[in-house]
Amino acid sequence: MVFSPLDLPPGVIQLITDELASPADYILHQLVISHSKEQKHSKRIILSVSQAWARWQAIALKNSVNLTQQKASGSLLFIDVGIMTLKQVYRDIVDNLSPGVLVILDDVSTLEWTGTPVLDIVRFCRALRAQCLKSQATLVIRHHITVPDSPDQLFQDLLQLATYHVDVKALSSGRSGAVSGEVALHLAPNASPTLPIRPIPRSRAVQYRLTDSGAVFFERGNSRGVL
């Protein structure tokens, strides 16, 4: 079976990194869609910094998921992080955490670019991680790597908090019609040896092709792919 970033177990801290040529938006959207369909009775929390609500809703609707209805019913909490302080965001989140909840922070890089000190971002993520572990909730954090193969200090700090690192990159040969990019999976410092998912090194990275409704993942040399 081909690995998909959607296959990671619940209750982990997942750091997703991407680059300008290979944005990982599709992983975040598909996580929300899959969680909505498979764990209908659990809450989803989206902490959005760089993507507008309209985009989240539009992509979900293409996959028969209505996020507006979820907001109305209370099964989805959408927070525009850009208009609140991190302390306010944290207070709103803590009261909504419970086993099975999915929390997505998209993305920390934009927080830094818009003037939030790195130390404040790391402290926020560390506190959020602690509460998610305590509540058995899943936390997904996205960080943009601006210079390929040159991780910044914020990445190094976030990696220390993670269970898994999902590493999304463009093809070294450039994007093609059949292949949009590739994904490797690395164990982060907080990974447990008892976790069921094994790492996938960059040399054996899974490739993907973007479609109108998401992404198709496949092994190298098999661009027909599987969902």
mmCIF file of N, CA and C in Angstrom, residues 167 182-184 200-207 218-220:
data_model
loop_
_atom_site.group_PDB
_atom_site.id
_atom_site.type_symbol
_atom_site.label_atom_id
_atom_site.label_comp_id
_atom_site.label_asym_id
_atom_site.label_seq_id
_atom_site.Cartn_x
_atom_site.Cartn_y
_atom_site.Cartn_z
ATOM 1 N N ASP A 167 7.671 16.016 4.756
ATOM 2 C CA ASP A 167 8.567 16.875 3.988
ATOM 3 C C ASP A 167 8.124 16.893 2.523
ATOM 4 N N GLU A 182 6.863 15.476 -4.502
ATOM 5 C CA GLU A 182 7.092 14.244 -3.751
ATOM 6 C C GLU A 182 7.074 14.529 -2.253
ATOM 7 N N VAL A 183 6.808 13.464 -1.491
ATOM 8 C CA VAL A 183 6.661 13.581 -0.040
ATOM 9 C C VAL A 183 7.522 12.528 0.650
ATOM 10 N N ALA A 184 8.352 12.970 1.572
ATOM 11 C CA ALA A 184 9.106 12.060 2.428
ATOM 12 C C ALA A 184 8.562 12.177 3.853
ATOM 13 N N ILE A 200 9.957 7.343 5.640
ATOM 14 C CA ILE A 200 10.227 7.197 4.212
ATOM 15 C C ILE A 200 11.312 8.210 3.854
ATOM 16 N N PRO A 201 12.531 7.764 3.594
ATOM 17 C CA PRO A 201 13.615 8.705 3.306
ATOM 18 C C PRO A 201 13.393 9.435 1.985
ATOM 19 N N ARG A 202 14.102 10.525 1.813
ATOM 20 C CA ARG A 202 13.978 11.304 0.586
ATOM 21 C C ARG A 202 14.291 10.464 -0.651
ATOM 22 N N SER A 203 15.206 9.503 -0.514
ATOM 23 C CA SER A 203 15.586 8.673 -1.660
ATOM 24 C C SER A 203 14.452 7.766 -2.136
ATOM 25 N N ARG A 204 13.464 7.547 -1.268
ATOM 26 C CA ARG A 204 12.313 6.716 -1.643
ATOM 27 C C ARG A 204 10.996 7.479 -1.503
ATOM 28 N N ALA A 205 11.067 8.795 -1.626
ATOM 29 C CA ALA A 205 9.890 9.636 -1.416
ATOM 30 C C ALA A 205 8.729 9.231 -2.322
ATOM 31 N N VAL A 206 7.521 9.306 -1.766
ATOM 32 C CA VAL A 206 6.302 9.042 -2.521
ATOM 33 C C VAL A 206 5.988 10.258 -3.386
ATOM 34 N N GLN A 207 5.608 10.034 -4.604
ATOM 35 C CA GLN A 207 5.262 11.139 -5.494
ATOM 36 C C GLN A 207 3.742 11.362 -5.504
ATOM 37 N N PHE A 218 1.554 7.978 -5.344
ATOM 38 C CA PHE A 218 2.037 6.771 -6.004
ATOM 39 C C PHE A 218 3.547 6.650 -5.828
ATOM 40 N N GLU A 219 4.036 5.434 -5.989
ATOM 41 C CA GLU A 219 5.467 5.196 -5.905
ATOM 42 C C GLU A 219 6.150 5.709 -7.165
ATOM 43 N N ARG A 220 7.416 5.966 -7.063
ATOM 44 C CA ARG A 220 8.173 6.461 -8.211
ATOM 45 C C ARG A 220 8.062 5.492 -9.385
#
